[in-house]
């Protein structure tokens, strides 16, 4: 196979539409779209399902952060819409931007199918089209070891029409023995036939909540005990994912937790950390402001804000560090877990950093 650039994000709406129609006809409820690029494929599927009144939750992931930004903005050049019929364009687009009803069906996250753990198993369908074609055989094996356990028994793995899993590759990838080549509605797919999960394989799958249904639960009053419990559970799951480096998926969990309880400063703090990791400092700053509005005593937020402002507004940045130091010197500074370090270590580090800033600024 000729090596092709992995950065290729070429896609368009209704690419190889037959497979998308098959997924709609199967009434697949939970779909994972791996290597979703700018989201055209995920939105096309959402369109078909909504038109058929078939509710669907699509988790769409990609390793390319810029492509994900486009996906979330959901505004496309004409050429990507060339296969969208005029009636559909009128119904599902406002100008060149996808309407909210459709956007609400899809949740996008940063995820590397070769190195990251999978979202929880139980997907009815996993779409992975025109992605593995760029991988080495070893990378394909690793991707499959992540993808296959995430399918529910009976679930379908759908590749592009031109892609298939070669005999040699299947022989060398233990998880492939769980798959059977099948034909559904004129589309070739791989069906998970059995659940022979070993503990080791199971361990690759972290339980996360279903993401983004067409009707995400409305925000509940933060005082409701159920909302509190759900938010706690989602926060814990987010922390586990963050700990394992699955930043995009962790962000999902925190966003879901915030839907349950939007007055949790620690969730905004974690969300800000994820946004920083994902290279979206403006969003991180917004989240930190919300966090500090709700709890001005959360010193990690002051430190992060200080870092973010350091080159933009040095004076305010120093103010943030000073505020963090005051809180850390207090009788019982909050402890927000491993991601933010212990208060004692943070105090020393922030003092040192502030000193170096002041010395740096004092130097002509
Ligand atoms: C050609 S696009 C395919 C888009 C869409 N699936 C389609 O069929 O139209 C390939 C996508 O795979 C993504 N990709 C490449 N390596 C990846 C990885 N390790 N994990 C997740 N996505 C990856 C690329 O960023 C790119 O957006």
Short mmCIF file of C-alpha atoms and ligand atoms in Angstrom, two decimals:
data_model
loop_
_atom_site.label_atom_id
_atom_site.label_comp_id
_atom_site.label_asym_id
_atom_site.label_seq_id
_atom_site.Cartn_x
_atom_site.Cartn_y
_atom_site.Cartn_z
CA UNK A 1 0.00 0.00 0.00
CA UNK A 2 1.36 3.43 -0.89
CA UNK A 3 1.89 5.60 2.18
CA UNK A 4 -0.41 8.60 2.14
CA UNK A 5 -0.37 11.68 4.33
CA UNK A 6 -2.16 11.12 7.62
CA UNK A 7 -3.13 14.76 7.69
CA UNK A 8 -5.58 14.26 4.84
CA UNK A 9 -8.93 15.52 6.11
CA UNK A 10 -10.76 15.44 2.79
CA UNK A 11 -14.43 14.67 3.24
CA UNK A 12 -17.83 15.91 2.16
CA UNK A 13 -21.50 15.51 2.96
CA UNK A 14 -23.13 12.23 1.92
CA UNK A 15 -19.87 10.56 0.97
CA UNK A 16 -20.68 6.91 0.17
CA UNK A 17 -24.23 7.58 1.23
CA UNK A 18 -25.45 3.98 0.96
CA UNK A 19 -23.60 3.05 4.15
CA UNK A 20 -25.19 5.96 5.99
CA UNK A 21 -28.64 4.91 4.79
CA UNK A 22 -27.97 1.39 5.99
CA UNK A 23 -27.08 2.69 9.46
CA UNK A 24 -30.28 4.73 9.52
CA UNK A 25 -32.32 1.68 8.41
CA UNK A 26 -30.72 -0.41 11.16
CA UNK A 27 -32.06 2.15 13.64
CA UNK A 28 -28.62 2.38 15.18
CA UNK A 29 -28.91 4.41 18.33
CA UNK A 30 -25.30 4.82 19.41
CA UNK A 31 -22.78 5.53 16.69
CA UNK A 32 -19.09 6.31 16.96
CA UNK A 33 -17.67 8.10 13.98
CA UNK A 34 -13.90 7.60 14.12
CA UNK A 35 -11.77 10.04 12.12
CA UNK A 36 -14.73 12.35 11.56
CA UNK A 37 -12.59 15.15 10.11
CA UNK A 38 -14.73 18.30 9.75
CA UNK A 39 -17.91 16.47 10.74
CA UNK A 40 -19.60 16.21 7.31
CA UNK A 41 -20.08 12.44 7.69
CA UNK A 42 -21.55 12.68 11.19
CA UNK A 43 -23.95 15.48 10.25
CA UNK A 44 -25.03 13.61 7.10
CA UNK A 45 -25.92 10.59 9.21
CA UNK A 46 -27.71 12.74 11.76
CA UNK A 47 -29.73 14.31 8.92
CA UNK A 48 -30.83 10.92 7.59
CA UNK A 49 -31.77 9.67 11.05
CA UNK A 50 -33.72 12.78 12.02
CA UNK A 51 -35.59 12.71 8.72
CA UNK A 52 -36.60 9.12 9.52
CA UNK A 53 -37.50 10.07 13.10
CA UNK A 54 -34.83 7.60 14.26
CA UNK A 55 -33.10 9.03 17.31
CA UNK A 56 -29.34 8.76 17.20
CA UNK A 57 -26.42 9.72 19.43
CA UNK A 58 -23.25 10.27 17.46
CA UNK A 59 -19.86 10.49 19.09
CA UNK A 60 -17.51 11.90 16.47
CA UNK A 61 -13.77 11.94 17.14
CA UNK A 62 -10.64 12.96 15.33
CA UNK A 63 -7.01 13.56 16.11
CA UNK A 64 -6.93 16.81 14.13
CA UNK A 65 -7.84 19.77 16.33
CA UNK A 66 -8.36 22.21 13.42
CA UNK A 67 -10.77 19.83 11.72
CA UNK A 68 -12.69 19.53 14.99
CA UNK A 69 -12.96 23.30 15.23
CA UNK A 70 -14.58 23.37 11.80
CA UNK A 71 -16.86 20.50 12.84
CA UNK A 72 -18.03 22.38 15.90
CA UNK A 73 -18.51 25.62 14.00
CA UNK A 74 -20.42 23.56 11.39
CA UNK A 75 -19.98 26.05 8.60
CA UNK A 76 -18.87 24.61 5.28
CA UNK A 77 -17.57 25.65 1.89
CA UNK A 78 -19.93 25.06 -1.07
CA UNK A 79 -17.88 22.18 -2.38
CA UNK A 80 -18.52 20.09 0.74
CA UNK A 81 -22.27 20.46 0.17
CA UNK A 82 -22.22 19.42 -3.46
CA UNK A 83 -24.14 16.20 -2.74
CA UNK A 84 -26.75 17.80 -0.51
CA UNK A 85 -30.12 18.03 -2.25
CA UNK A 86 -31.71 21.49 -2.35
CA UNK A 87 -34.64 20.50 -0.06
CA UNK A 88 -32.16 19.19 2.49
CA UNK A 89 -30.06 22.29 2.19
CA UNK A 90 -33.14 24.38 2.86
CA UNK A 91 -34.15 22.28 5.87
CA UNK A 92 -30.84 21.59 7.55
CA UNK A 93 -28.68 24.61 6.73
CA UNK A 94 -28.87 28.25 7.55
CA UNK A 95 -26.77 29.65 4.76
CA UNK A 96 -23.75 27.37 4.82
CA UNK A 97 -24.05 26.48 8.50
CA UNK A 98 -25.72 23.39 9.87
CA UNK A 99 -28.79 24.19 11.99
CA UNK A 100 -28.77 23.60 15.74
CA UNK A 101 -31.22 20.68 15.62
CA UNK A 102 -28.58 18.72 13.77
CA UNK A 103 -25.62 20.01 15.72
CA UNK A 104 -27.25 18.83 18.93
CA UNK A 105 -27.14 15.21 17.71
CA UNK A 106 -23.38 15.09 17.43
CA UNK A 107 -20.72 15.49 20.06
CA UNK A 108 -17.18 16.04 18.85
CA UNK A 109 -14.06 15.14 20.80
CA UNK A 110 -10.37 14.92 20.32
CA UNK A 111 -9.28 11.29 20.23
CA UNK A 112 -6.39 9.36 18.74
CA UNK A 113 -7.61 5.95 17.70
CA UNK A 114 -4.08 4.53 17.85
CA UNK A 115 -3.08 5.69 21.31
CA UNK A 116 -6.18 6.67 23.30
CA UNK A 117 -8.61 4.42 25.12
CA UNK A 118 -12.07 4.02 23.67
CA UNK A 119 -15.27 5.50 24.96
CA UNK A 120 -17.39 2.88 26.72
CA UNK A 121 -18.41 -0.16 24.76
CA UNK A 122 -21.87 -0.66 23.48
CA UNK A 123 -21.82 1.19 20.17
CA UNK A 124 -24.35 -0.15 17.69
CA UNK A 125 -22.20 1.02 14.82
CA UNK A 126 -18.65 2.26 14.50
CA UNK A 127 -17.92 4.12 11.30
CA UNK A 128 -14.24 4.32 10.46
CA UNK A 129 -13.98 5.29 6.83
CA UNK A 130 -10.93 6.52 4.97
CA UNK A 131 -8.95 6.65 8.21
CA UNK A 132 -6.95 3.43 8.59
CA UNK A 133 -5.92 3.55 4.96
CA UNK A 134 -3.17 5.89 6.11
CA UNK A 135 -1.95 3.65 8.95
CA UNK A 136 0.86 1.12 9.13
CA UNK A 137 -0.24 -2.50 9.82
CA UNK A 138 0.81 -2.09 13.46
CA UNK A 139 -1.24 1.06 13.79
CA UNK A 140 -4.26 -0.65 12.23
CA UNK A 141 -3.90 -3.46 14.78
CA UNK A 142 -3.84 -0.99 17.64
CA UNK A 143 -6.80 0.92 16.27
CA UNK A 144 -8.79 -2.30 15.88
CA UNK A 145 -7.91 -3.37 19.41
CA UNK A 146 -9.57 -0.15 20.54
CA UNK A 147 -12.51 -0.16 18.15
CA UNK A 148 -13.71 -3.76 18.29
CA UNK A 149 -14.27 -4.04 22.07
CA UNK A 150 -16.23 -0.80 21.91
CA UNK A 151 -18.85 -2.46 19.67
CA UNK A 152 -21.78 -4.12 21.33
CA UNK A 153 -22.23 -7.80 20.44
CA UNK A 154 -24.07 -7.76 17.13
CA UNK A 155 -22.82 -4.23 16.42
CA UNK A 156 -21.33 -3.28 13.07
CA UNK A 157 -17.96 -1.92 12.08
CA UNK A 158 -18.34 -0.03 8.80
CA UNK A 159 -15.27 0.79 6.74
CA UNK A 160 -15.18 2.63 3.42
CA UNK A 161 -16.32 0.70 0.37
CA UNK A 162 -12.71 0.39 -0.80
CA UNK A 163 -11.35 -0.81 2.56
CA UNK A 164 -11.26 -4.27 4.06
CA UNK A 165 -9.32 -6.16 6.71
CA UNK A 166 -6.84 -8.45 4.98
CA UNK A 167 -6.52 -12.10 5.99
CA UNK A 168 -3.02 -11.63 7.38
CA UNK A 169 -4.04 -8.64 9.45
CA UNK A 170 -7.06 -10.48 10.83
CA UNK A 171 -4.89 -13.44 11.75
CA UNK A 172 -2.49 -11.18 13.65
CA UNK A 173 -5.13 -9.17 15.51
CA UNK A 174 -6.81 -11.24 18.24
CA UNK A 175 -9.85 -8.95 18.44
CA UNK A 176 -10.57 -9.64 14.77
CA UNK A 177 -11.73 -13.14 15.72
CA UNK A 178 -14.75 -11.42 17.21
CA UNK A 179 -15.74 -10.13 13.77
CA UNK A 180 -17.61 -11.73 10.94
CA UNK A 181 -17.84 -10.30 7.47
CA UNK A 182 -21.47 -9.65 6.65
CA UNK A 183 -23.70 -7.82 4.22
CA UNK A 184 -26.43 -5.55 5.49
CA UNK A 185 -28.71 -3.69 3.10
CA UNK A 186 -26.20 -4.01 0.28
CA UNK A 187 -23.32 -2.73 2.41
CA UNK A 188 -20.37 -4.87 3.46
CA UNK A 189 -19.60 -4.55 7.16
CA UNK A 190 -17.97 -6.45 9.99
CA UNK A 191 -20.29 -7.68 12.70
CA UNK A 192 -19.19 -8.37 16.25
CA UNK A 193 -20.36 -11.92 16.78
CA UNK A 194 -19.36 -12.70 20.34
CA UNK A 195 -18.24 -11.02 23.50
CA UNK A 196 -15.14 -13.03 24.39
CA UNK A 197 -13.60 -10.21 26.36
CA UNK A 198 -10.55 -10.93 28.41
CA UNK A 199 -9.90 -8.75 31.39
CA UNK A 200 -7.01 -7.12 29.62
CA UNK A 201 -9.10 -6.20 26.62
CA UNK A 202 -11.87 -5.01 28.87
CA UNK A 203 -9.44 -2.74 30.66
CA UNK A 204 -8.90 -0.78 27.47
CA UNK A 205 -12.49 0.37 27.63
CA UNK A 206 -13.35 3.02 30.14
CA UNK A 207 -16.98 3.42 31.05
CA UNK A 208 -18.16 6.81 29.96
CA UNK A 209 -21.70 8.09 29.77
CA UNK A 210 -23.62 8.07 26.53
CA UNK A 211 -22.85 11.34 24.88
CA UNK A 212 -25.14 13.82 23.22
CA UNK A 213 -28.55 12.45 22.55
CA UNK A 214 -30.84 14.52 20.32
CA UNK A 215 -32.59 15.52 23.49
CA UNK A 216 -29.93 15.99 26.10
CA UNK A 217 -31.45 16.20 29.54
CA UNK A 218 -32.49 19.73 30.35
CA UNK A 219 -30.51 21.49 33.04
CA UNK A 220 -31.91 20.51 36.38
CA UNK A 221 -31.89 22.69 39.42
CA UNK A 222 -28.46 22.23 40.97
CA UNK A 223 -29.92 21.39 44.32
CA UNK A 224 -31.65 18.24 43.09
CA UNK A 225 -29.84 15.29 44.70
CA UNK A 226 -30.06 13.25 41.51
CA UNK A 227 -28.33 15.98 39.54
CA UNK A 228 -25.65 16.17 42.18
CA UNK A 229 -25.03 12.45 42.01
CA UNK A 230 -24.95 12.40 38.22
CA UNK A 231 -22.59 15.37 38.11
CA UNK A 232 -20.27 13.68 40.62
CA UNK A 233 -20.23 10.46 38.66
CA UNK A 234 -19.56 12.24 35.38
CA UNK A 235 -16.82 14.28 37.02
CA UNK A 236 -15.15 11.13 38.32
CA UNK A 237 -15.35 9.51 34.90
CA UNK A 238 -13.91 12.65 33.35
CA UNK A 239 -11.05 12.57 35.86
CA UNK A 240 -10.26 8.95 34.98
CA UNK A 241 -10.15 9.83 31.29
CA UNK A 242 -8.06 12.91 31.90
CA UNK A 243 -5.68 10.86 33.97
CA UNK A 244 -5.22 8.53 31.02
CA UNK A 245 -4.63 11.39 28.63
CA UNK A 246 -7.97 11.15 26.78
CA UNK A 247 -8.48 14.89 27.07
CA UNK A 248 -11.24 15.30 24.50
CA UNK A 249 -13.35 12.55 26.04
CA UNK A 250 -12.76 13.93 29.52
CA UNK A 251 -14.05 17.27 28.31
CA UNK A 252 -17.22 15.48 27.13
CA UNK A 253 -17.82 14.18 30.59
CA UNK A 254 -17.30 17.56 32.22
CA UNK A 255 -19.67 19.19 29.74
CA UNK A 256 -22.28 16.55 30.47
CA UNK A 257 -21.74 17.04 34.19
CA UNK A 258 -22.29 20.78 33.73
CA UNK A 259 -25.60 20.05 32.06
CA UNK A 260 -26.59 18.25 35.21
CA UNK A 261 -25.33 20.95 37.51
CA UNK A 262 -24.13 24.20 36.00
CA UNK A 263 -23.05 25.73 39.30
CA UNK A 264 -20.04 23.54 39.96
CA UNK A 265 -16.84 25.59 39.89
CA UNK A 266 -14.63 22.49 39.91
CA UNK A 267 -16.19 21.37 36.60
CA UNK A 268 -15.35 24.68 34.93
CA UNK A 269 -11.83 24.34 36.31
CA UNK A 270 -11.40 20.92 34.75
CA UNK A 271 -13.01 22.02 31.54
CA UNK A 272 -10.51 24.91 31.39
CA UNK A 273 -7.64 22.48 31.87
CA UNK A 274 -8.89 20.38 28.96
CA UNK A 275 -9.33 23.44 26.74
CA UNK A 276 -5.76 24.42 27.52
CA UNK A 277 -4.51 20.95 26.59
CA UNK A 278 -6.50 21.12 23.38
CA UNK A 279 -4.96 24.48 22.54
CA UNK A 280 -8.07 26.64 22.95
CA UNK A 281 -6.91 29.31 25.42
CA UNK A 282 -9.87 31.64 24.85
CA UNK A 283 -12.31 28.96 25.92
CA UNK A 284 -10.06 28.10 28.85
CA UNK A 285 -10.12 31.72 29.99
CA UNK A 286 -13.93 31.84 29.78
CA UNK A 287 -14.22 28.69 31.84
CA UNK A 288 -11.82 30.04 34.45
CA UNK A 289 -13.84 33.24 34.77
CA UNK A 290 -16.99 31.20 35.37
CA UNK A 291 -15.14 29.06 37.86
CA UNK A 292 -13.85 32.04 39.83
CA UNK A 293 -17.20 33.76 39.73
CA UNK A 294 -18.65 30.73 41.51
CA UNK A 295 -15.73 30.14 43.83
CA UNK A 296 -13.08 32.85 44.10
CA UNK A 297 -11.12 30.64 46.49
CA UNK A 298 -10.11 28.03 43.93
CA UNK A 299 -6.40 28.81 43.73
CA UNK A 300 -5.66 26.50 40.76
CA UNK A 301 -7.96 28.71 38.68
CA UNK A 302 -6.01 31.84 39.68
CA UNK A 303 -2.74 30.15 38.74
CA UNK A 304 -4.06 29.00 35.37
CA UNK A 305 -5.51 32.43 34.66
CA UNK A 306 -2.18 34.00 35.68
CA UNK A 307 -0.41 31.74 33.18
CA UNK A 308 -2.86 32.60 30.45
CA UNK A 309 -2.56 36.34 31.00
CA UNK A 310 1.19 36.40 31.44
CA UNK A 311 2.01 37.69 27.94
CA UNK A 312 -1.29 39.47 27.34
CA UNK A 313 -1.70 41.47 30.51
CA UNK A 314 1.37 41.06 32.79
CA UNK A 315 -0.04 43.22 35.55
CA UNK A 316 -3.27 41.25 35.87
CA UNK A 317 -1.30 38.06 35.54
CA UNK A 318 0.82 39.01 38.57
CA UNK A 319 -2.38 39.91 40.41
CA UNK A 320 -3.71 36.42 39.75
CA UNK A 321 -0.55 34.78 41.08
CA UNK A 322 -0.63 37.00 44.18
CA UNK A 323 -4.24 36.02 44.78
CA UNK A 324 -3.34 32.34 44.46
CA UNK A 325 -0.48 32.77 46.95
CA UNK A 326 -2.76 34.48 49.48
CA UNK A 327 -5.22 31.60 49.21
CA UNK A 328 -2.48 28.98 49.43
CA UNK A 329 -1.07 30.65 52.53
CA UNK A 330 -4.50 30.48 54.18
CA UNK A 331 -5.41 27.96 56.88
CA UNK A 332 -7.01 25.34 54.64
CA UNK A 333 -6.53 25.87 50.91
CA UNK A 334 -8.80 23.64 48.84
CA UNK A 335 -7.28 20.52 47.37
CA UNK A 336 -8.58 19.83 43.88
CA UNK A 337 -6.82 16.57 43.14
CA UNK A 338 -3.75 15.34 41.36
CA UNK A 339 -4.15 17.42 38.20
CA UNK A 340 -3.57 20.63 40.09
CA UNK A 341 -0.88 19.47 42.50
CA UNK A 342 -0.72 19.73 46.26
CA UNK A 343 -1.24 23.17 47.82
CA UNK A 344 2.21 23.06 49.44
CA UNK A 345 4.04 22.39 46.17
CA UNK A 346 1.86 24.88 44.31
CA UNK A 347 2.63 27.58 46.87
CA UNK A 348 6.39 27.18 46.50
CA UNK A 349 6.21 27.03 42.70
CA UNK A 350 3.94 30.09 42.45
CA UNK A 351 6.09 32.12 44.79
CA UNK A 352 9.17 31.25 42.74
CA UNK A 353 7.39 32.07 39.51
CA UNK A 354 6.09 35.40 40.77
CA UNK A 355 9.56 36.32 42.05
CA UNK A 356 11.09 35.58 38.68
CA UNK A 357 8.42 37.65 36.96
CA UNK A 358 9.04 40.58 39.28
CA UNK A 359 12.81 40.31 38.87
CA UNK A 360 12.40 40.00 35.13
CA UNK A 361 10.22 43.10 35.03
CA UNK A 362 12.56 45.04 37.32
CA UNK A 363 15.39 44.46 34.88
CA UNK A 364 15.53 47.35 32.37
C1 LIG B 1 -9.86 11.45 4.87
S1 LIG B 1 -10.51 11.89 6.44
C2 LIG B 1 -11.95 10.89 6.50
C3 LIG B 1 -13.15 11.63 7.00
C4 LIG B 1 -14.44 10.83 7.00
N1 LIG B 1 -14.35 9.68 7.85
C5 LIG B 1 -14.84 10.43 5.62
O1 LIG B 1 -14.80 9.24 5.32
O2 LIG B 1 -15.21 11.30 4.83
C6 LIG B 1 -9.40 11.02 7.56
C7 LIG B 1 -9.48 11.55 8.97
O3 LIG B 1 -8.83 10.64 9.84
C8 LIG B 1 -8.21 11.39 10.86
N2 LIG B 1 -7.17 10.61 11.56
C9 LIG B 1 -5.93 10.29 11.12
N3 LIG B 1 -5.26 9.61 12.07
C10 LIG B 1 -6.09 9.50 13.13
C11 LIG B 1 -5.98 8.93 14.42
N4 LIG B 1 -4.85 8.32 14.81
N5 LIG B 1 -7.03 9.01 15.26
C12 LIG B 1 -8.17 9.63 14.89
N6 LIG B 1 -8.34 10.21 13.68
C13 LIG B 1 -7.32 10.14 12.81
C14 LIG B 1 -7.64 12.58 10.11
O4 LIG B 1 -7.34 13.66 10.99
C15 LIG B 1 -8.75 12.88 9.13
O5 LIG B 1 -9.61 13.86 9.61
#
